[in-house]
Amino acid sequence: MNSGDPVPSAEYLLRRGYCPQQIRRDGTVTSRAFVARPKDEGKLSVDIESLTTLAVSIKDASLFRLCRILTSDVYNLGLGCIYDPLADNIAHALITGLDGEDLEIPQLLSIKATVLMYPD
Amino acid sequence: MLYLNDCNMSVSPSISVVHAAGDYHIHQYLFHNASCFSDPAVIKENNIMKSNIQSFGELKENWDSYGADSISPEAIWGATTFVENMSRYGRKVYFASPGPNGEVSIELKEGRKVVEVVFYASGTKKYIALDGDTVYQKGALTPEAKHNFIKWLNE
């Protein structure tokens, strides 16, 4: 996979959720973990799970939980997902096509996501 | 105790019911099928939620590791005021969450039905109502929208 290529549909993506403020008591994640900022120009950073480890992706297990979402679920919402490796993170990818103050897509992404019981 | 003005109801009650509940009474008035009452247990839980929301003000920039803004005082004020208002509707707030643009999100839940209300730093307030993953309504938060989604949650 080269930079800018679409991420294959079967890949799992990881996004950090701030815990406990973005992780509900029932172990689900809120929509706020899937909101882009205006300066992100509709792009949301994620890691491709097959190119990293949970330990690396979580950065700080005392602050975050990892939310896993299937790339095909992202595509089915009408969004894009491109590979965007960084110098310090070869697993980095971007979900594209988000609208900053839209409430629907972040909600649907959060519904599709699973919070991993890691490192618990 | 009733908080008629705080419920933003402009019509007279059509039905009045008094429920005995433990050592206190809930006076429930029905307005166009929406209810307005206070419940000490709801007020207590919502007050805990208000404290939780106020603690969002302690989050520093980049609290989410993706470059998030700190949470705006205006968003915190809007969200805590909304929680107080929900107490007067007898509606427990299910969850509150900070967002990367300095916003605060409030969730109401009833079975599969969820309403998310988001308070932005700009003062903008938006909501979305979902039944499972199906969107029921969304838009700007207005008194009419609030009345409608509370009625929908109560159905």
PDB file of C-alpha atoms in Angstrom:
ATOM      1  CA  MET A   1       0.000   0.000   0.000  1.00  0.00           C
ATOM      2  CA  ASN A   2       1.342   3.431  -0.970  1.00  0.00           C
ATOM      3  CA  SER A   3       0.591   6.817   0.559  1.00  0.00           C
ATOM      4  CA  GLY A   4      -2.761   8.074  -0.757  1.00  0.00           C
ATOM      5  CA  ASP A   5      -4.054   4.603  -1.640  1.00  0.00           C
ATOM      6  CA  PRO A   6      -7.528   3.628  -0.416  1.00  0.00           C
ATOM      7  CA  VAL A   7      -7.350   1.397   2.652  1.00  0.00           C
ATOM      8  CA  PRO A   8      -8.707  -2.106   1.848  1.00  0.00           C
ATOM      9  CA  SER A   9     -12.244  -2.704   3.106  1.00  0.00           C
ATOM     10  CA  ALA A  10     -11.234  -5.661   5.269  1.00  0.00           C
ATOM     11  CA  GLU A  11      -8.741  -3.666   7.348  1.00  0.00           C
ATOM     12  CA  TYR A  12      -9.618  -2.649  10.901  1.00  0.00           C
ATOM     13  CA  LEU A  13      -8.968   0.945  11.953  1.00  0.00           C
ATOM     14  CA  LEU A  14      -8.099   2.143  15.457  1.00  0.00           C
ATOM     15  CA  ARG A  15      -8.991   5.497  17.000  1.00  0.00           C
ATOM     16  CA  ARG A  16      -8.256   6.567  20.567  1.00  0.00           C
ATOM     17  CA  GLY A  17     -11.133   7.573  22.847  1.00  0.00           C
ATOM     18  CA  TYR A  18     -10.433   9.659  25.931  1.00  0.00           C
ATOM     19  CA  CYS A  19     -11.344   7.604  28.978  1.00  0.00           C
ATOM     20  CA  PRO A  20     -13.638   7.897  30.865  1.00  0.00           C
ATOM     21  CA  GLN A  21     -15.045  11.108  29.355  1.00  0.00           C
ATOM     22  CA  GLN A  22     -15.649   9.616  25.876  1.00  0.00           C
ATOM     23  CA  ILE A  23     -16.222   6.012  26.940  1.00  0.00           C
ATOM     24  CA  ARG A  24     -19.636   5.280  28.442  1.00  0.00           C
ATOM     25  CA  ARG A  25     -20.203   3.046  31.450  1.00  0.00           C
ATOM     26  CA  ASP A  26     -21.509   0.315  29.133  1.00  0.00           C
ATOM     27  CA  GLY A  27     -18.184   0.194  27.275  1.00  0.00           C
ATOM     28  CA  THR A  28     -19.309   2.067  24.166  1.00  0.00           C
ATOM     29  CA  VAL A  29     -17.750   5.207  22.741  1.00  0.00           C
ATOM     30  CA  THR A  30     -19.432   8.572  22.204  1.00  0.00           C
ATOM     31  CA  SER A  31     -19.659  10.396  18.906  1.00  0.00           C
ATOM     32  CA  ARG A  32     -17.193  13.023  20.161  1.00  0.00           C
ATOM     33  CA  ALA A  33     -14.310  10.605  19.546  1.00  0.00           C
ATOM     34  CA  PHE A  34     -15.134  10.771  15.815  1.00  0.00           C
ATOM     35  CA  VAL A  35     -15.374  14.512  15.317  1.00  0.00           C
ATOM     36  CA  ALA A  36     -12.971  16.369  13.040  1.00  0.00           C
ATOM     37  CA  ARG A  37     -11.817  19.902  13.745  1.00  0.00           C
ATOM     38  CA  PRO A  38     -12.126  22.639  11.070  1.00  0.00           C
ATOM     39  CA  LYS A  39      -8.343  22.666  10.674  1.00  0.00           C
ATOM     40  CA  ASP A  40      -8.454  18.937   9.908  1.00  0.00           C
ATOM     41  CA  GLU A  41     -10.400  19.764   6.734  1.00  0.00           C
ATOM     42  CA  GLY A  42     -12.795  16.880   7.182  1.00  0.00           C
ATOM     43  CA  LYS A  43     -10.119  14.276   7.905  1.00  0.00           C
ATOM     44  CA  LEU A  44      -9.877  12.039  10.964  1.00  0.00           C
ATOM     45  CA  SER A  45      -6.653  10.314  12.023  1.00  0.00           C
ATOM     46  CA  VAL A  46      -6.734   6.561  12.591  1.00  0.00           C
ATOM     47  CA  ASP A  47      -4.233   3.714  12.665  1.00  0.00           C
ATOM     48  CA  ILE A  48      -4.476   0.631  10.471  1.00  0.00           C
ATOM     49  CA  GLU A  49      -4.511  -2.184  12.998  1.00  0.00           C
ATOM     50  CA  SER A  50      -2.545  -4.641  10.875  1.00  0.00           C
ATOM     51  CA  LEU A  51       0.361  -2.179  10.634  1.00  0.00           C
ATOM     52  CA  THR A  52       0.712  -1.424  14.336  1.00  0.00           C
ATOM     53  CA  THR A  53       0.239  -2.944  17.778  1.00  0.00           C
ATOM     54  CA  LEU A  54      -2.370  -2.073  20.378  1.00  0.00           C
ATOM     55  CA  ALA A  55       0.385  -1.040  22.777  1.00  0.00           C
ATOM     56  CA  VAL A  56       1.776   1.495  20.289  1.00  0.00           C
ATOM     57  CA  SER A  57      -1.569   2.771  19.031  1.00  0.00           C
ATOM     58  CA  ILE A  58      -3.019   3.471  22.474  1.00  0.00           C
ATOM     59  CA  LYS A  59      -0.106   5.810  23.339  1.00  0.00           C
ATOM     60  CA  ASP A  60      -1.131   6.085  27.020  1.00  0.00           C
ATOM     61  CA  ALA A  61      -3.326   3.348  28.461  1.00  0.00           C
ATOM     62  CA  SER A  62      -4.037   5.446  31.535  1.00  0.00           C
ATOM     63  CA  LEU A  63      -5.799   8.072  29.405  1.00  0.00           C
ATOM     64  CA  PHE A  64      -7.222   6.290  26.372  1.00  0.00           C
ATOM     65  CA  ARG A  65      -9.121   3.262  25.099  1.00  0.00           C
ATOM     66  CA  LEU A  66      -8.895   2.002  21.527  1.00  0.00           C
ATOM     67  CA  CYS A  67     -11.977   2.048  19.331  1.00  0.00           C
ATOM     68  CA  ARG A  68     -11.946  -0.392  16.417  1.00  0.00           C
ATOM     69  CA  ILE A  69     -13.950   0.123  13.246  1.00  0.00           C
ATOM     70  CA  LEU A  70     -14.009  -1.870  10.024  1.00  0.00           C
ATOM     71  CA  THR A  71     -12.975   0.111   6.938  1.00  0.00           C
ATOM     72  CA  SER A  72     -15.944  -1.199   4.970  1.00  0.00           C
ATOM     73  CA  ASP A  73     -18.251   0.364   7.587  1.00  0.00           C
ATOM     74  CA  VAL A  74     -16.504   3.683   6.932  1.00  0.00           C
ATOM     75  CA  TYR A  75     -17.023   3.319   3.165  1.00  0.00           C
ATOM     76  CA  ASN A  76     -20.665   2.319   3.678  1.00  0.00           C
ATOM     77  CA  LEU A  77     -21.259   5.690   5.361  1.00  0.00           C
ATOM     78  CA  GLY A  78     -20.098   7.433   2.197  1.00  0.00           C
ATOM     79  CA  LEU A  79     -16.709   8.366   3.631  1.00  0.00           C
ATOM     80  CA  GLY A  80     -13.229   7.699   2.256  1.00  0.00           C
ATOM     81  CA  CYS A  81     -10.180   6.192   3.929  1.00  0.00           C
ATOM     82  CA  ILE A  82      -6.672   6.700   2.597  1.00  0.00           C
ATOM     83  CA  TYR A  83      -3.296   5.469   3.729  1.00  0.00           C
ATOM     84  CA  ASP A  84      -1.228   8.390   5.081  1.00  0.00           C
ATOM     85  CA  PRO A  85       1.984   7.078   6.671  1.00  0.00           C
ATOM     86  CA  LEU A  86       3.854   9.516   8.905  1.00  0.00           C
ATOM     87  CA  ALA A  87       7.555   9.567   9.755  1.00  0.00           C
ATOM     88  CA  ASP A  88       6.783   8.328  13.269  1.00  0.00           C
ATOM     89  CA  ASN A  89       3.711   6.213  12.481  1.00  0.00           C
ATOM     90  CA  ILE A  90       3.632   3.978   9.407  1.00  0.00           C
ATOM     91  CA  ALA A  91       0.137   2.766  10.374  1.00  0.00           C
ATOM     92  CA  HIS A  92      -1.429   6.217  10.026  1.00  0.00           C
ATOM     93  CA  ALA A  93      -4.475   6.641   7.784  1.00  0.00           C
ATOM     94  CA  LEU A  94      -7.170   9.272   7.320  1.00  0.00           C
ATOM     95  CA  ILE A  95     -10.924   8.900   7.233  1.00  0.00           C
ATOM     96  CA  THR A  96     -12.036  11.585   4.784  1.00  0.00           C
ATOM     97  CA  GLY A  97     -15.234  13.405   3.958  1.00  0.00           C
ATOM     98  CA  LEU A  98     -16.361  14.511   7.415  1.00  0.00           C
ATOM     99  CA  ASP A  99     -18.204  17.782   7.983  1.00  0.00           C
ATOM    100  CA  GLY A 100     -17.079  19.618  11.153  1.00  0.00           C
ATOM    101  CA  GLU A 101     -20.448  20.301  12.819  1.00  0.00           C
ATOM    102  CA  ASP A 102     -22.420  17.407  11.346  1.00  0.00           C
ATOM    103  CA  LEU A 103     -23.762  15.219  14.148  1.00  0.00           C
ATOM    104  CA  GLU A 104     -24.927  12.253  12.093  1.00  0.00           C
ATOM    105  CA  ILE A 105     -21.692  10.758  10.756  1.00  0.00           C
ATOM    106  CA  PRO A 106     -19.816  10.880  14.105  1.00  0.00           C
ATOM    107  CA  GLN A 107     -22.834   9.210  15.731  1.00  0.00           C
ATOM    108  CA  LEU A 108     -22.933   6.446  13.126  1.00  0.00           C
ATOM    109  CA  LEU A 109     -19.157   5.905  13.319  1.00  0.00           C
ATOM    110  CA  SER A 110     -19.397   5.599  17.106  1.00  0.00           C
ATOM    111  CA  ILE A 111     -22.253   3.090  16.779  1.00  0.00           C
ATOM    112  CA  LYS A 112     -20.185   0.980  14.371  1.00  0.00           C
ATOM    113  CA  ALA A 113     -17.060   1.132  16.559  1.00  0.00           C
ATOM    114  CA  THR A 114     -16.130  -1.400  19.215  1.00  0.00           C
ATOM    115  CA  VAL A 115     -14.140  -0.348  22.265  1.00  0.00           C
ATOM    116  CA  LEU A 116     -11.349  -2.825  22.860  1.00  0.00           C
ATOM    117  CA  MET A 117     -10.854  -4.213  26.338  1.00  0.00           C
ATOM    118  CA  TYR A 118      -7.171  -3.345  26.219  1.00  0.00           C
ATOM    119  CA  PRO A 119      -5.082  -3.383  28.331  1.00  0.00           C
ATOM    120  CA  ASP A 120      -7.736  -4.531  30.885  1.00  0.00           C
TER     121      ASP A 120
ATOM    122  CA  MET B   1     -42.944  21.235  43.431  1.00  0.00           C
ATOM    123  CA  LEU B   2     -43.587  22.456  39.920  1.00  0.00           C
ATOM    124  CA  TYR B   3     -41.390  24.558  37.714  1.00  0.00           C
ATOM    125  CA  LEU B   4     -43.850  25.644  35.098  1.00  0.00           C
ATOM    126  CA  ASN B   5     -41.851  28.567  33.764  1.00  0.00           C
ATOM    127  CA  ASP B   6     -38.637  26.551  33.591  1.00  0.00           C
ATOM    128  CA  CYS B   7     -40.341  23.995  31.389  1.00  0.00           C
ATOM    129  CA  ASN B   8     -41.027  26.655  28.781  1.00  0.00           C
ATOM    130  CA  MET B   9     -44.665  25.634  28.630  1.00  0.00           C
ATOM    131  CA  SER B  10     -47.047  28.355  27.595  1.00  0.00           C
ATOM    132  CA  VAL B  11     -50.365  26.534  27.895  1.00  0.00           C
ATOM    133  CA  SER B  12     -52.485  25.594  30.865  1.00  0.00           C
ATOM    134  CA  PRO B  13     -52.310  22.045  32.190  1.00  0.00           C
ATOM    135  CA  SER B  14     -55.008  19.813  30.842  1.00  0.00           C
ATOM    136  CA  ILE B  15     -54.514  17.021  33.384  1.00  0.00           C
ATOM    137  CA  SER B  16     -53.035  17.013  36.862  1.00  0.00           C
ATOM    138  CA  VAL B  17     -51.951  13.847  38.644  1.00  0.00           C
ATOM    139  CA  VAL B  18     -50.358  13.479  42.072  1.00  0.00           C
ATOM    140  CA  HIS B  19     -48.248  10.344  42.593  1.00  0.00           C
ATOM    141  CA  ALA B  20     -47.192   9.190  46.053  1.00  0.00           C
ATOM    142  CA  ALA B  21     -43.581   8.062  45.800  1.00  0.00           C
ATOM    143  CA  GLY B  22     -41.803   7.256  49.035  1.00  0.00           C
ATOM    144  CA  ASP B  23     -41.795  10.265  51.317  1.00  0.00           C
ATOM    145  CA  TYR B  24     -42.319  12.835  48.597  1.00  0.00           C
ATOM    146  CA  HIS B  25     -44.882  13.569  45.934  1.00  0.00           C
ATOM    147  CA  ILE B  26     -44.463  14.087  42.241  1.00  0.00           C
ATOM    148  CA  HIS B  27     -46.981  16.459  40.745  1.00  0.00           C
ATOM    149  CA  GLN B  28     -47.187  15.699  37.062  1.00  0.00           C
ATOM    150  CA  TYR B  29     -48.896  17.993  34.637  1.00  0.00           C
ATOM    151  CA  LEU B  30     -49.401  17.048  31.031  1.00  0.00           C
ATOM    152  CA  PHE B  31     -48.937  19.622  28.312  1.00  0.00           C
ATOM    153  CA  HIS B  32     -49.541  18.434  24.799  1.00  0.00           C
ATOM    154  CA  ASN B  33     -48.377  14.972  25.917  1.00  0.00           C
ATOM    155  CA  ALA B  34     -45.094  16.237  27.418  1.00  0.00           C
ATOM    156  CA  SER B  35     -44.576  16.034  31.150  1.00  0.00           C
ATOM    157  CA  CYS B  36     -42.926  18.428  33.546  1.00  0.00           C
ATOM    158  CA  PHE B  37     -42.065  17.452  37.100  1.00  0.00           C
ATOM    159  CA  SER B  38     -39.197  17.223  39.512  1.00  0.00           C
ATOM    160  CA  ASP B  39     -37.841  14.032  41.026  1.00  0.00           C
ATOM    161  CA  PRO B  40     -35.211  14.235  43.784  1.00  0.00           C
ATOM    162  CA  ALA B  41     -33.386  11.156  42.455  1.00  0.00           C
ATOM    163  CA  VAL B  42     -33.130  12.674  38.973  1.00  0.00           C
ATOM    164  CA  ILE B  43     -32.013  16.015  40.377  1.00  0.00           C
ATOM    165  CA  LYS B  44     -29.324  14.271  42.432  1.00  0.00           C
ATOM    166  CA  GLU B  45     -27.959  12.300  39.465  1.00  0.00           C
ATOM    167  CA  ASN B  46     -28.095  15.307  37.178  1.00  0.00           C
ATOM    168  CA  ASN B  47     -26.226  17.390  39.738  1.00  0.00           C
ATOM    169  CA  ILE B  48     -23.447  14.786  39.654  1.00  0.00           C
ATOM    170  CA  MET B  49     -23.483  15.079  35.849  1.00  0.00           C
ATOM    171  CA  LYS B  50     -23.214  18.869  36.125  1.00  0.00           C
ATOM    172  CA  SER B  51     -20.097  18.499  38.289  1.00  0.00           C
ATOM    173  CA  ASN B  52     -18.690  16.091  35.734  1.00  0.00           C
ATOM    174  CA  ILE B  53     -19.304  18.598  32.927  1.00  0.00           C
ATOM    175  CA  GLN B  54     -17.689  21.391  34.931  1.00  0.00           C
ATOM    176  CA  SER B  55     -14.599  19.189  35.308  1.00  0.00           C
ATOM    177  CA  PHE B  56     -14.214  19.252  31.501  1.00  0.00           C
ATOM    178  CA  GLY B  57     -12.880  22.767  32.013  1.00  0.00           C
ATOM    179  CA  GLU B  58      -9.702  21.244  33.429  1.00  0.00           C
ATOM    180  CA  LEU B  59      -8.830  19.508  30.137  1.00  0.00           C
ATOM    181  CA  LYS B  60      -5.763  21.057  28.527  1.00  0.00           C
ATOM    182  CA  GLU B  61      -5.234  21.495  24.795  1.00  0.00           C
ATOM    183  CA  ASN B  62      -4.506  18.205  23.013  1.00  0.00           C
ATOM    184  CA  TRP B  63      -6.288  16.252  25.776  1.00  0.00           C
ATOM    185  CA  ASP B  64      -7.415  13.712  23.157  1.00  0.00           C
ATOM    186  CA  SER B  65      -3.894  13.320  21.645  1.00  0.00           C
ATOM    187  CA  TYR B  66      -5.260  14.478  18.262  1.00  0.00           C
ATOM    188  CA  GLY B  67      -4.881  18.201  18.940  1.00  0.00           C
ATOM    189  CA  ALA B  68      -8.218  18.950  20.642  1.00  0.00           C
ATOM    190  CA  ASP B  69      -9.026  22.421  21.897  1.00  0.00           C
ATOM    191  CA  SER B  70      -9.650  22.954  25.599  1.00  0.00           C
ATOM    192  CA  ILE B  71     -13.343  22.945  26.501  1.00  0.00           C
ATOM    193  CA  SER B  72     -14.992  26.325  26.220  1.00  0.00           C
ATOM    194  CA  PRO B  73     -16.621  27.929  29.290  1.00  0.00           C
ATOM    195  CA  GLU B  74     -19.584  28.874  27.075  1.00  0.00           C
ATOM    196  CA  ALA B  75     -20.114  25.230  26.101  1.00  0.00           C
ATOM    197  CA  ILE B  76     -19.881  24.145  29.737  1.00  0.00           C
ATOM    198  CA  TRP B  77     -22.372  26.813  30.773  1.00  0.00           C
ATOM    199  CA  GLY B  78     -24.791  25.842  28.016  1.00  0.00           C
ATOM    200  CA  ALA B  79     -24.544  22.145  28.857  1.00  0.00           C
ATOM    201  CA  THR B  80     -24.961  22.567  32.611  1.00  0.00           C
ATOM    202  CA  THR B  81     -27.944  24.864  32.081  1.00  0.00           C
ATOM    203  CA  PHE B  82     -29.484  22.223  29.818  1.00  0.00           C
ATOM    204  CA  VAL B  83     -28.925  19.538  32.479  1.00  0.00           C
ATOM    205  CA  GLU B  84     -30.712  21.727  35.048  1.00  0.00           C
ATOM    206  CA  ASN B  85     -33.547  22.101  32.578  1.00  0.00           C
ATOM    207  CA  MET B  86     -33.739  18.336  32.093  1.00  0.00           C
ATOM    208  CA  SER B  87     -34.076  17.897  35.861  1.00  0.00           C
ATOM    209  CA  ARG B  88     -37.210  19.991  35.674  1.00  0.00           C
ATOM    210  CA  TYR B  89     -38.544  17.659  32.993  1.00  0.00           C
ATOM    211  CA  GLY B  90     -37.730  14.693  35.248  1.00  0.00           C
ATOM    212  CA  ARG B  91     -35.307  13.475  32.578  1.00  0.00           C
ATOM    213  CA  LYS B  92     -32.012  11.959  33.723  1.00  0.00           C
ATOM    214  CA  VAL B  93     -29.018  12.835  31.562  1.00  0.00           C
ATOM    215  CA  TYR B  94     -27.432   9.589  30.395  1.00  0.00           C
ATOM    216  CA  PHE B  95     -23.933  10.795  29.555  1.00  0.00           C
ATOM    217  CA  ALA B  96     -21.884  13.906  28.897  1.00  0.00           C
ATOM    218  CA  SER B  97     -18.787  14.041  26.750  1.00  0.00           C
ATOM    219  CA  PRO B  98     -16.211  16.663  25.690  1.00  0.00           C
ATOM    220  CA  GLY B  99     -15.381  17.203  22.026  1.00  0.00           C
ATOM    221  CA  PRO B 100     -12.264  18.274  20.129  1.00  0.00           C
ATOM    222  CA  ASN B 101     -13.653  21.669  19.114  1.00  0.00           C
ATOM    223  CA  GLY B 102     -14.199  22.689  22.744  1.00  0.00           C
ATOM    224  CA  GLU B 103     -17.819  21.534  22.646  1.00  0.00           C
ATOM    225  CA  VAL B 104     -19.846  19.542  25.174  1.00  0.00           C
ATOM    226  CA  SER B 105     -22.227  16.754  24.176  1.00  0.00           C
ATOM    227  CA  ILE B 106     -25.179  15.691  26.329  1.00  0.00           C
ATOM    228  CA  GLU B 107     -26.974  12.396  25.772  1.00  0.00           C
ATOM    229  CA  LEU B 108     -30.513  11.428  26.748  1.00  0.00           C
ATOM    230  CA  LYS B 109     -31.490   7.789  26.354  1.00  0.00           C
ATOM    231  CA  GLU B 110     -34.645   5.727  26.508  1.00  0.00           C
ATOM    232  CA  GLY B 111     -34.237   2.148  25.317  1.00  0.00           C
ATOM    233  CA  ARG B 112     -33.004   2.302  21.698  1.00  0.00           C
ATOM    234  CA  LYS B 113     -33.800   5.996  21.454  1.00  0.00           C
ATOM    235  CA  VAL B 114     -30.926   8.417  21.938  1.00  0.00           C
ATOM    236  CA  VAL B 115     -30.845  12.201  21.731  1.00  0.00           C
ATOM    237  CA  GLU B 116     -27.499  13.975  21.566  1.00  0.00           C
ATOM    238  CA  VAL B 117     -27.414  17.723  22.175  1.00  0.00           C
ATOM    239  CA  VAL B 118     -24.143  19.519  21.437  1.00  0.00           C
ATOM    240  CA  PHE B 119     -23.146  22.895  22.877  1.00  0.00           C
ATOM    241  CA  TYR B 120     -20.414  24.671  20.923  1.00  0.00           C
ATOM    242  CA  ALA B 121     -18.005  27.395  21.986  1.00  0.00           C
ATOM    243  CA  SER B 122     -19.769  29.764  19.573  1.00  0.00           C
ATOM    244  CA  GLY B 123     -23.046  29.364  21.453  1.00  0.00           C
ATOM    245  CA  THR B 124     -24.508  27.226  18.667  1.00  0.00           C
ATOM    246  CA  LYS B 125     -26.654  24.339  19.924  1.00  0.00           C
ATOM    247  CA  LYS B 126     -27.531  21.345  17.757  1.00  0.00           C
ATOM    248  CA  TYR B 127     -29.246  18.038  18.356  1.00  0.00           C
ATOM    249  CA  ILE B 128     -29.753  14.685  16.733  1.00  0.00           C
ATOM    250  CA  ALA B 129     -32.310  12.045  17.710  1.00  0.00           C
ATOM    251  CA  LEU B 130     -31.715   8.418  16.735  1.00  0.00           C
ATOM    252  CA  ASP B 131     -33.630   5.193  17.096  1.00  0.00           C
ATOM    253  CA  GLY B 132     -30.797   2.676  16.975  1.00  0.00           C
ATOM    254  CA  ASP B 133     -28.792   3.767  13.926  1.00  0.00           C
ATOM    255  CA  THR B 134     -31.751   5.455  12.219  1.00  0.00           C
ATOM    256  CA  VAL B 135     -31.904   9.232  12.417  1.00  0.00           C
ATOM    257  CA  TYR B 136     -35.295  10.451  13.638  1.00  0.00           C
ATOM    258  CA  GLN B 137     -34.628  14.200  13.658  1.00  0.00           C
ATOM    259  CA  LYS B 138     -31.725  16.622  13.731  1.00  0.00           C
ATOM    260  CA  GLY B 139     -31.187  20.357  13.604  1.00  0.00           C
ATOM    261  CA  ALA B 140     -30.766  23.441  15.724  1.00  0.00           C
ATOM    262  CA  LEU B 141     -31.850  23.145  19.341  1.00  0.00           C
ATOM    263  CA  THR B 142     -34.968  25.253  19.768  1.00  0.00           C
ATOM    264  CA  PRO B 143     -37.618  25.147  22.522  1.00  0.00           C
ATOM    265  CA  GLU B 144     -39.931  23.410  20.049  1.00  0.00           C
ATOM    266  CA  ALA B 145     -37.290  20.824  19.100  1.00  0.00           C
ATOM    267  CA  LYS B 146     -36.588  20.157  22.773  1.00  0.00           C
ATOM    268  CA  HIS B 147     -40.292  19.716  23.487  1.00  0.00           C
ATOM    269  CA  ASN B 148     -40.608  17.342  20.524  1.00  0.00           C
ATOM    270  CA  PHE B 149     -37.676  15.078  21.385  1.00  0.00           C
ATOM    271  CA  ILE B 150     -38.680  14.836  25.048  1.00  0.00           C
ATOM    272  CA  LYS B 151     -42.174  13.874  23.953  1.00  0.00           C
ATOM    273  CA  TRP B 152     -40.645  11.313  21.546  1.00  0.00           C
ATOM    274  CA  LEU B 153     -38.449   9.848  24.309  1.00  0.00           C
ATOM    275  CA  ASN B 154     -41.483   9.563  26.587  1.00  0.00           C
ATOM    276  CA  GLU B 155     -43.615   7.755  23.999  1.00  0.00           C
TER     277      GLU B 155
END
